[in-house]
PDB file of C-alpha atoms in Angstrom:
ATOM      1  CA  MET R   1       7.686  38.303  -2.690  1.00 70.00           C
ATOM      2  CA  SER R   2       9.859  37.924  -5.269  1.00 89.00           C
ATOM      3  CA  ASP R   3      13.423  39.804  -5.699  1.00 94.00           C
ATOM      4  CA  LYS R   4      13.781  42.967  -8.201  1.00 96.00           C
ATOM      5  CA  ILE R   5      16.442  42.642 -10.697  1.00 98.00           C
ATOM      6  CA  LEU R   6      17.042  45.622 -12.560  1.00 98.00           C
ATOM      7  CA  VAL R   7      19.176  44.794 -16.515  1.00 98.00           C
ATOM      8  CA  VAL R   8      20.474  47.585 -18.147  1.00 97.00           C
ATOM      9  CA  ASP R   9      21.606  46.683 -21.361  1.00 96.00           C
ATOM     10  CA  ASP R  10      21.279  48.531 -25.705  1.00 94.00           C
ATOM     11  CA  GLU R  11      21.689  44.829 -27.147  1.00 94.00           C
ATOM     12  CA  ARG R  12      17.885  44.207 -27.238  1.00 95.00           C
ATOM     13  CA  GLU R  13      18.211  40.949 -27.647  1.00 95.00           C
ATOM     14  CA  ILE R  14      20.862  40.196 -24.969  1.00 95.00           C
ATOM     15  CA  ALA R  15      18.633  42.442 -22.312  1.00 96.00           C
ATOM     16  CA  ASP R  16      15.479  40.382 -23.395  1.00 97.00           C
ATOM     17  CA  LEU R  17      16.945  36.820 -23.049  1.00 96.00           C
ATOM     18  CA  VAL R  18      18.469  37.508 -19.372  1.00 97.00           C
ATOM     19  CA  GLU R  19      15.213  38.909 -19.033  1.00 97.00           C
ATOM     20  CA  LEU R  20      13.670  36.109 -19.865  1.00 97.00           C
ATOM     21  CA  TYR R  21      15.650  33.666 -17.676  1.00 97.00           C
ATOM     22  CA  LEU R  22      15.411  35.919 -14.802  1.00 97.00           C
ATOM     23  CA  GLN R  23      11.399  35.652 -15.004  1.00 97.00           C
ATOM     24  CA  ASN R  24      11.827  31.313 -15.309  1.00 96.00           C
ATOM     25  CA  GLU R  25      13.089  32.306 -11.746  1.00 95.00           C
ATOM     26  CA  ASN R  26      10.557  34.040 -10.414  1.00 96.00           C
ATOM     27  CA  TYR R  27      12.093  37.416 -10.265  1.00 97.00           C
ATOM     28  CA  THR R  28      10.982  40.534 -10.776  1.00 97.00           C
ATOM     29  CA  VAL R  29      12.836  42.322 -13.642  1.00 97.00           C
ATOM     30  CA  PHE R  30      13.185  45.554 -14.464  1.00 98.00           C
ATOM     31  CA  LYS R  31      14.363  45.952 -17.964  1.00 97.00           C
ATOM     32  CA  PHE R  32      15.981  48.935 -19.653  1.00 97.00           C
ATOM     33  CA  TYR R  33      17.626  49.599 -22.819  1.00 96.00           C
ATOM     34  CA  THR R  34      19.008  53.220 -22.038  1.00 95.00           C
ATOM     35  CA  SER R  35      20.512  54.755 -18.933  1.00 95.00           C
ATOM     36  CA  GLN R  36      18.305  57.293 -18.852  1.00 94.00           C
ATOM     37  CA  ASP R  37      14.907  55.152 -18.007  1.00 95.00           C
ATOM     38  CA  ALA R  38      17.459  52.794 -15.570  1.00 96.00           C
ATOM     39  CA  LEU R  39      18.181  55.615 -13.794  1.00 96.00           C
ATOM     40  CA  GLU R  40      15.239  56.881 -13.144  1.00 96.00           C
ATOM     41  CA  CYS R  41      13.799  53.454 -11.966  1.00 97.00           C
ATOM     42  CA  ILE R  42      16.972  53.422  -9.816  1.00 97.00           C
ATOM     43  CA  ARG R  43      15.452  56.588  -7.899  1.00 95.00           C
ATOM     44  CA  SER R  44      12.094  55.447  -7.704  1.00 95.00           C
ATOM     45  CA  THR R  45      12.143  51.378  -7.392  1.00 95.00           C
ATOM     46  CA  GLU R  46      13.313  49.616  -4.520  1.00 94.00           C
ATOM     47  CA  LEU R  47      16.041  47.140  -6.069  1.00 96.00           C
ATOM     48  CA  ASP R  48      17.132  43.796  -4.888  1.00 95.00           C
ATOM     49  CA  LEU R  49      20.450  43.112  -7.554  1.00 96.00           C
ATOM     50  CA  ALA R  50      21.613  45.409 -10.491  1.00 97.00           C
ATOM     51  CA  ILE R  51      23.096  43.539 -13.704  1.00 98.00           C
ATOM     52  CA  LEU R  52      24.653  46.880 -16.176  1.00 96.00           C
ATOM     53  CA  ASP R  53      25.953  46.507 -19.424  1.00 94.00           C
ATOM     54  CA  ILE R  54      29.273  48.741 -19.418  1.00 91.00           C
ATOM     55  CA  MET R  55      29.204  50.239 -23.080  1.00 89.00           C
ATOM     56  CA  LEU R  56      25.949  52.005 -23.064  1.00 91.00           C
ATOM     57  CA  PRO R  57      25.406  55.382 -25.202  1.00 89.00           C
ATOM     58  CA  GLY R  58      25.606  58.500 -23.522  1.00 88.00           C
ATOM     59  CA  ILE R  59      25.835  57.425 -19.569  1.00 93.00           C
ATOM     60  CA  SER R  60      28.166  54.363 -19.286  1.00 93.00           C
ATOM     61  CA  GLY R  61      27.000  51.270 -16.987  1.00 93.00           C
ATOM     62  CA  TYR R  62      30.445  52.615 -14.770  1.00 93.00           C
ATOM     63  CA  ASP R  63      28.852  55.714 -14.482  1.00 95.00           C
ATOM     64  CA  ILE R  64      25.298  53.963 -13.345  1.00 96.00           C
ATOM     65  CA  CYS R  65      27.524  51.840 -11.124  1.00 94.00           C
ATOM     66  CA  GLN R  66      28.727  54.778  -9.256  1.00 92.00           C
ATOM     67  CA  THR R  67      25.116  56.105  -9.039  1.00 94.00           C
ATOM     68  CA  ILE R  68      23.664  53.311  -7.429  1.00 94.00           C
ATOM     69  CA  ARG R  69      27.097  53.424  -5.072  1.00 89.00           C
ATOM     70  CA  GLU R  70      26.311  56.624  -3.592  1.00 87.00           C
ATOM     71  CA  LYS R  71      22.927  55.597  -1.817  1.00 87.00           C
ATOM     72  CA  TYR R  72      22.705  51.767  -2.074  1.00 88.00           C
ATOM     73  CA  THR R  73      24.541  48.532  -1.064  1.00 83.00           C
ATOM     74  CA  TYR R  74      22.731  45.843  -3.224  1.00 89.00           C
ATOM     75  CA  PRO R  75      24.765  43.495  -5.350  1.00 91.00           C
ATOM     76  CA  ILE R  76      25.986  44.833  -9.130  1.00 94.00           C
ATOM     77  CA  ILE R  77      27.081  42.692 -11.807  1.00 94.00           C
ATOM     78  CA  MET R  78      28.368  44.411 -14.711  1.00 92.00           C
ATOM     79  CA  LEU R  79      28.268  42.664 -18.166  1.00 90.00           C
ATOM     80  CA  THR R  80      31.104  43.648 -20.441  1.00 82.00           C
ATOM     81  CA  ALA R  81      32.198  42.768 -24.421  1.00 75.00           C
ATOM     82  CA  LYS R  82      35.466  43.648 -23.530  1.00 65.00           C
ATOM     83  CA  ASP R  83      37.963  40.903 -21.634  1.00 63.00           C
ATOM     84  CA  ALA R  84      40.813  42.958 -21.038  1.00 63.00           C
ATOM     85  CA  GLU R  85      41.606  42.764 -17.069  1.00 65.00           C
ATOM     86  CA  MET R  86      41.519  46.709 -16.318  1.00 71.00           C
ATOM     87  CA  ASP R  87      37.934  47.122 -17.606  1.00 70.00           C
ATOM     88  CA  LYS R  88      37.134  44.579 -14.953  1.00 71.00           C
ATOM     89  CA  ILE R  89      38.937  45.995 -12.393  1.00 75.00           C
ATOM     90  CA  THR R  90      37.479  49.791 -13.141  1.00 78.00           C
ATOM     91  CA  GLY R  91      34.050  48.230 -12.788  1.00 76.00           C
ATOM     92  CA  LEU R  92      35.083  46.488  -9.453  1.00 78.00           C
ATOM     93  CA  THR R  93      36.854  49.635  -8.027  1.00 77.00           C
ATOM     94  CA  LEU R  94      33.983  51.096  -9.129  1.00 81.00           C
ATOM     95  CA  GLY R  95      31.607  49.506  -6.748  1.00 83.00           C
ATOM     96  CA  ALA R  96      30.413  46.184  -8.681  1.00 87.00           C
ATOM     97  CA  ASP R  97      30.668  42.925  -6.849  1.00 86.00           C
ATOM     98  CA  ASP R  98      31.082  40.858  -9.956  1.00 86.00           C
ATOM     99  CA  TYR R  99      31.464  40.678 -13.708  1.00 85.00           C
ATOM    100  CA  VAL R 100      30.711  38.764 -16.676  1.00 87.00           C
ATOM    101  CA  THR R 101      31.878  38.552 -19.839  1.00 86.00           C
ATOM    102  CA  LYS R 102      30.310  38.616 -23.485  1.00 87.00           C
ATOM    103  CA  PRO R 103      29.513  36.048 -24.806  1.00 86.00           C
ATOM    104  CA  PHE R 104      28.256  34.571 -21.937  1.00 89.00           C
ATOM    105  CA  HIS R 105      25.719  31.580 -21.174  1.00 90.00           C
ATOM    106  CA  PRO R 106      22.142  32.800 -19.576  1.00 92.00           C
ATOM    107  CA  LEU R 107      22.656  30.321 -16.991  1.00 91.00           C
ATOM    108  CA  GLU R 108      25.935  31.051 -15.661  1.00 89.00           C
ATOM    109  CA  LEU R 109      24.213  34.681 -15.207  1.00 93.00           C
ATOM    110  CA  VAL R 110      21.510  33.336 -12.991  1.00 93.00           C
ATOM    111  CA  ALA R 111      23.512  31.409 -11.154  1.00 90.00           C
ATOM    112  CA  ARG R 112      25.923  34.252 -10.367  1.00 88.00           C
ATOM    113  CA  VAL R 113      22.730  36.366  -9.360  1.00 93.00           C
ATOM    114  CA  LYS R 114      21.554  33.740  -7.319  1.00 90.00           C
ATOM    115  CA  ALA R 115      24.976  33.649  -5.940  1.00 84.00           C
ATOM    116  CA  GLN R 116      24.799  37.245  -5.015  1.00 86.00           C
ATOM    117  CA  LEU R 117      21.433  37.696  -3.751  1.00 88.00           C
ATOM    118  CA  ARG R 118      22.397  34.925  -1.193  1.00 81.00           C
ATOM    119  CA  ARG R 119      25.644  36.392  -0.152  1.00 73.00           C
ATOM    120  CA  TYR R 120      23.630  39.874   0.170  1.00 77.00           C
ATOM    121  CA  LYS R 121      20.803  38.765   2.034  1.00 74.00           C
ATOM    122  CA  ARG R 122      23.281  36.580   4.618  1.00 64.00           C
ATOM    123  CA  TYR R 123      25.738  39.379   4.881  1.00 54.00           C
ATOM    124  CA  GLY R 124      23.017  42.108   4.886  1.00 50.00           C
ATOM    125  CA  THR R 125      21.109  40.374   8.272  1.00 44.00           C
ATOM    126  CA  ALA R 126      21.369  39.496  11.798  1.00 39.00           C
ATOM    127  CA  GLU R 127      22.604  36.134  10.795  1.00 42.00           C
ATOM    128  CA  ASN R 128      26.265  35.457  12.474  1.00 41.00           C
ATOM    129  CA  LEU R 129      28.954  32.434  12.395  1.00 41.00           C
ATOM    130  CA  ASN R 130      29.808  32.671  15.373  1.00 46.00           C
ATOM    131  CA  GLY R 131      26.715  34.291  17.063  1.00 48.00           C
ATOM    132  CA  ALA R 132      28.569  37.512  17.832  1.00 53.00           C
ATOM    133  CA  ALA R 133      26.616  40.886  16.617  1.00 76.00           C
ATOM    134  CA  LEU R 134      29.743  43.520  17.368  1.00 86.00           C
ATOM    135  CA  LEU R 135      33.182  42.875  16.123  1.00 88.00           C
ATOM    136  CA  VAL R 136      35.906  45.456  16.849  1.00 87.00           C
ATOM    137  CA  HIS R 137      39.565  46.010  16.575  1.00 88.00           C
ATOM    138  CA  SER R 138      41.202  48.890  17.310  1.00 87.00           C
ATOM    139  CA  ALA R 139      39.235  51.743  15.741  1.00 88.00           C
ATOM    140  CA  LEU R 140      37.195  49.339  13.690  1.00 91.00           C
ATOM    141  CA  GLU R 141      33.743  48.563  15.173  1.00 90.00           C
ATOM    142  CA  MET R 142      31.207  46.521  12.945  1.00 91.00           C
ATOM    143  CA  ASN R 143      27.841  45.066  13.792  1.00 89.00           C
ATOM    144  CA  THR R 144      26.471  42.471  11.940  1.00 84.00           C
ATOM    145  CA  ASP R 145      23.060  43.490  12.963  1.00 80.00           C
ATOM    146  CA  THR R 146      22.286  46.241  11.612  1.00 81.00           C
ATOM    147  CA  HIS R 147      25.220  45.511   9.029  1.00 82.00           C
ATOM    148  CA  GLU R 148      27.058  48.996   9.983  1.00 87.00           C
ATOM    149  CA  CYS R 149      30.678  49.565  10.258  1.00 91.00           C
ATOM    150  CA  LEU R 150      32.646  52.055  12.089  1.00 92.00           C
ATOM    151  CA  LEU R 151      36.152  53.736  11.966  1.00 92.00           C
ATOM    152  CA  ASN R 152      37.195  55.835  14.220  1.00 88.00           C
ATOM    153  CA  GLY R 153      33.515  56.666  15.120  1.00 87.00           C
ATOM    154  CA  LYS R 154      32.884  57.658  11.368  1.00 90.00           C
ATOM    155  CA  PRO R 155      30.777  55.415   9.053  1.00 90.00           C
ATOM    156  CA  LEU R 156      32.065  53.402   6.470  1.00 90.00           C
ATOM    157  CA  ASN R 157      30.088  52.875   3.142  1.00 87.00           C
ATOM    158  CA  LEU R 158      30.975  49.293   1.987  1.00 87.00           C
ATOM    159  CA  THR R 159      29.839  47.307  -0.539  1.00 83.00           C
ATOM    160  CA  PRO R 160      27.775  44.385   0.361  1.00 81.00           C
ATOM    161  CA  THR R 161      31.048  42.356  -0.998  1.00 85.00           C
ATOM    162  CA  GLU R 162      33.357  44.486   1.219  1.00 89.00           C
ATOM    163  CA  PHE R 163      31.573  44.377   4.134  1.00 90.00           C
ATOM    164  CA  ALA R 164      31.189  40.398   3.814  1.00 89.00           C
ATOM    165  CA  ILE R 165      35.175  40.148   3.260  1.00 92.00           C
ATOM    166  CA  LEU R 166      35.740  42.652   6.298  1.00 94.00           C
ATOM    167  CA  ARG R 167      33.981  40.831   8.178  1.00 92.00           C
ATOM    168  CA  ILE R 168      35.112  37.355   7.486  1.00 93.00           C
ATOM    169  CA  LEU R 169      38.581  38.648   8.612  1.00 94.00           C
ATOM    170  CA  LEU R 170      37.723  40.224  11.714  1.00 93.00           C
ATOM    171  CA  GLU R 171      35.860  37.053  12.685  1.00 91.00           C
ATOM    172  CA  ARG R 172      38.888  34.886  12.036  1.00 91.00           C
ATOM    173  CA  LYS R 173      41.255  37.937  13.270  1.00 90.00           C
ATOM    174  CA  GLY R 174      45.201  36.585  13.980  1.00 91.00           C
ATOM    175  CA  LYS R 175      44.713  33.882  11.317  1.00 92.00           C
ATOM    176  CA  ALA R 176      45.885  34.520   7.643  1.00 94.00           C
ATOM    177  CA  VAL R 177      42.535  33.578   5.076  1.00 92.00           C
ATOM    178  CA  SER R 178      43.534  32.835   0.968  1.00 90.00           C
ATOM    179  CA  SER R 179      41.339  34.477  -1.614  1.00 87.00           C
ATOM    180  CA  GLU R 180      39.606  30.552  -2.084  1.00 85.00           C
ATOM    181  CA  GLU R 181      38.519  30.697   1.478  1.00 87.00           C
ATOM    182  CA  ILE R 182      37.043  34.072   1.378  1.00 87.00           C
ATOM    183  CA  PHE R 183      35.303  32.702  -2.053  1.00 83.00           C
ATOM    184  CA  TYR R 184      33.981  29.875  -0.698  1.00 81.00           C
ATOM    185  CA  GLU R 185      32.842  31.668   2.490  1.00 81.00           C
ATOM    186  CA  ILE R 186      31.047  34.492   0.421  1.00 78.00           C
ATOM    187  CA  TRP R 187      29.156  33.060  -2.525  1.00 70.00           C
ATOM    188  CA  LYS R 188      30.027  28.941  -2.095  1.00 66.00           C
ATOM    189  CA  ASP R 189      30.198  29.235  -5.766  1.00 59.00           C
ATOM    190  CA  GLU R 190      32.687  27.650  -8.706  1.00 52.00           C
ATOM    191  CA  TYR R 191      32.377  30.963 -11.299  1.00 53.00           C
ATOM    192  CA  TYR R 192      34.303  32.462  -8.254  1.00 49.00           C
ATOM    193  CA  SER R 193      37.179  30.098  -7.664  1.00 48.00           C
ATOM    194  CA  LYS R 194      38.796  31.328 -11.016  1.00 50.00           C
ATOM    195  CA  ASN R 195      38.523  35.051 -10.476  1.00 52.00           C
ATOM    196  CA  ASN R 196      40.715  35.759  -7.522  1.00 58.00           C
ATOM    197  CA  ASN R 197      42.003  38.812  -8.730  1.00 77.00           C
ATOM    198  CA  THR R 198      38.129  40.037  -7.727  1.00 80.00           C
ATOM    199  CA  ILE R 199      39.264  39.341  -4.008  1.00 86.00           C
ATOM    200  CA  THR R 200      42.828  41.193  -4.516  1.00 87.00           C
ATOM    201  CA  VAL R 201      40.909  44.824  -5.880  1.00 87.00           C
ATOM    202  CA  HIS R 202      38.262  44.671  -3.175  1.00 89.00           C
ATOM    203  CA  ILE R 203      40.717  44.221  -0.950  1.00 91.00           C
ATOM    204  CA  ARG R 204      42.401  47.311  -2.046  1.00 90.00           C
ATOM    205  CA  HIS R 205      39.248  48.945  -2.155  1.00 88.00           C
ATOM    206  CA  LEU R 206      38.747  48.444   1.643  1.00 92.00           C
ATOM    207  CA  ARG R 207      41.672  49.878   2.078  1.00 92.00           C
ATOM    208  CA  GLU R 208      41.246  53.025   0.474  1.00 91.00           C
ATOM    209  CA  LYS R 209      38.035  53.295   2.528  1.00 91.00           C
ATOM    210  CA  MET R 210      40.020  52.910   5.382  1.00 92.00           C
ATOM    211  CA  GLY R 211      43.332  54.899   5.060  1.00 91.00           C
ATOM    212  CA  ASP R 212      44.976  51.464   5.199  1.00 90.00           C
ATOM    213  CA  THR R 213      48.457  50.643   2.334  1.00 86.00           C
ATOM    214  CA  VAL R 214      49.843  47.410   1.721  1.00 85.00           C
ATOM    215  CA  GLU R 215      53.335  48.626   3.486  1.00 86.00           C
ATOM    216  CA  HIS R 216      51.941  49.945   6.755  1.00 86.00           C
ATOM    217  CA  PRO R 217      48.743  48.009   7.126  1.00 88.00           C
ATOM    218  CA  LYS R 218      46.779  49.486  10.097  1.00 88.00           C
ATOM    219  CA  TYR R 219      44.561  46.735   9.575  1.00 92.00           C
ATOM    220  CA  ILE R 220      44.081  44.423   6.255  1.00 94.00           C
ATOM    221  CA  LYS R 221      47.909  42.842   6.408  1.00 93.00           C
ATOM    222  CA  THR R 222      49.024  40.752   2.919  1.00 92.00           C
ATOM    223  CA  ILE R 223      50.694  37.637   3.924  1.00 91.00           C
ATOM    224  CA  TRP R 224      52.401  36.953   0.463  1.00 89.00           C
ATOM    225  CA  GLY R 225      51.364  33.709  -0.922  1.00 85.00           C
ATOM    226  CA  VAL R 226      49.013  33.048   1.608  1.00 88.00           C
ATOM    227  CA  GLY R 227      46.124  35.467   1.903  1.00 91.00           C
ATOM    228  CA  TYR R 228      45.131  37.991   4.089  1.00 94.00           C
ATOM    229  CA  LYS R 229      44.483  38.382   8.000  1.00 94.00           C
ATOM    230  CA  ILE R 230      44.003  41.277  10.411  1.00 92.00           C
ATOM    231  CA  GLU R 231      46.408  41.029  13.545  1.00 86.00           C
ATOM    232  CA  ALA R 232      44.640  39.753  17.001  1.00 72.00           C
TER     233      ALA R 232
END
């Protein structure tokens, strides 16, 4: 069964082009030009990935992203005509996993879709690099078989990327891991090596969900000039 991908863009030429390239890779595409139609699809269809334009009339791509994250953890890629750093950070903070700035080459978008789906399937299944299903640190517990994470016995609602980053840090507890290493470990894709700020935003979002701080970290510690680590 092919992966199901949601594509939402009010620019019909772009939406149609993205649909064509994805269908050529044997993906099942649910394409919409309006937010309302997309929201109905989200509620009624089991999807594997969403591609959302930010600048939609009425309900924005940011709003759709938030709606998805209230219930689902599949990857989200934001499309934006804006190249301002804050617009990208906003999307990532709301739960998106990646962003592509217009104009873009369709093949680059397809490559990012493939990378996100590889990561999602890898970190959303029982596969584990070290063979351990349960990773524990202080009050933090991660079960890689069930894809669940608990803090003080309460579930942490993590996106796939946040789960993957936290898993890497737990698996390498006591060792500093650079943003570049995290990118390679998760995506193994050249497009991500230039976007280190993405990891910074995801780390910040992780800290917010865990009640952690940069100044007094209980879990994720910043090693300035090196990367991040969880103390052994």
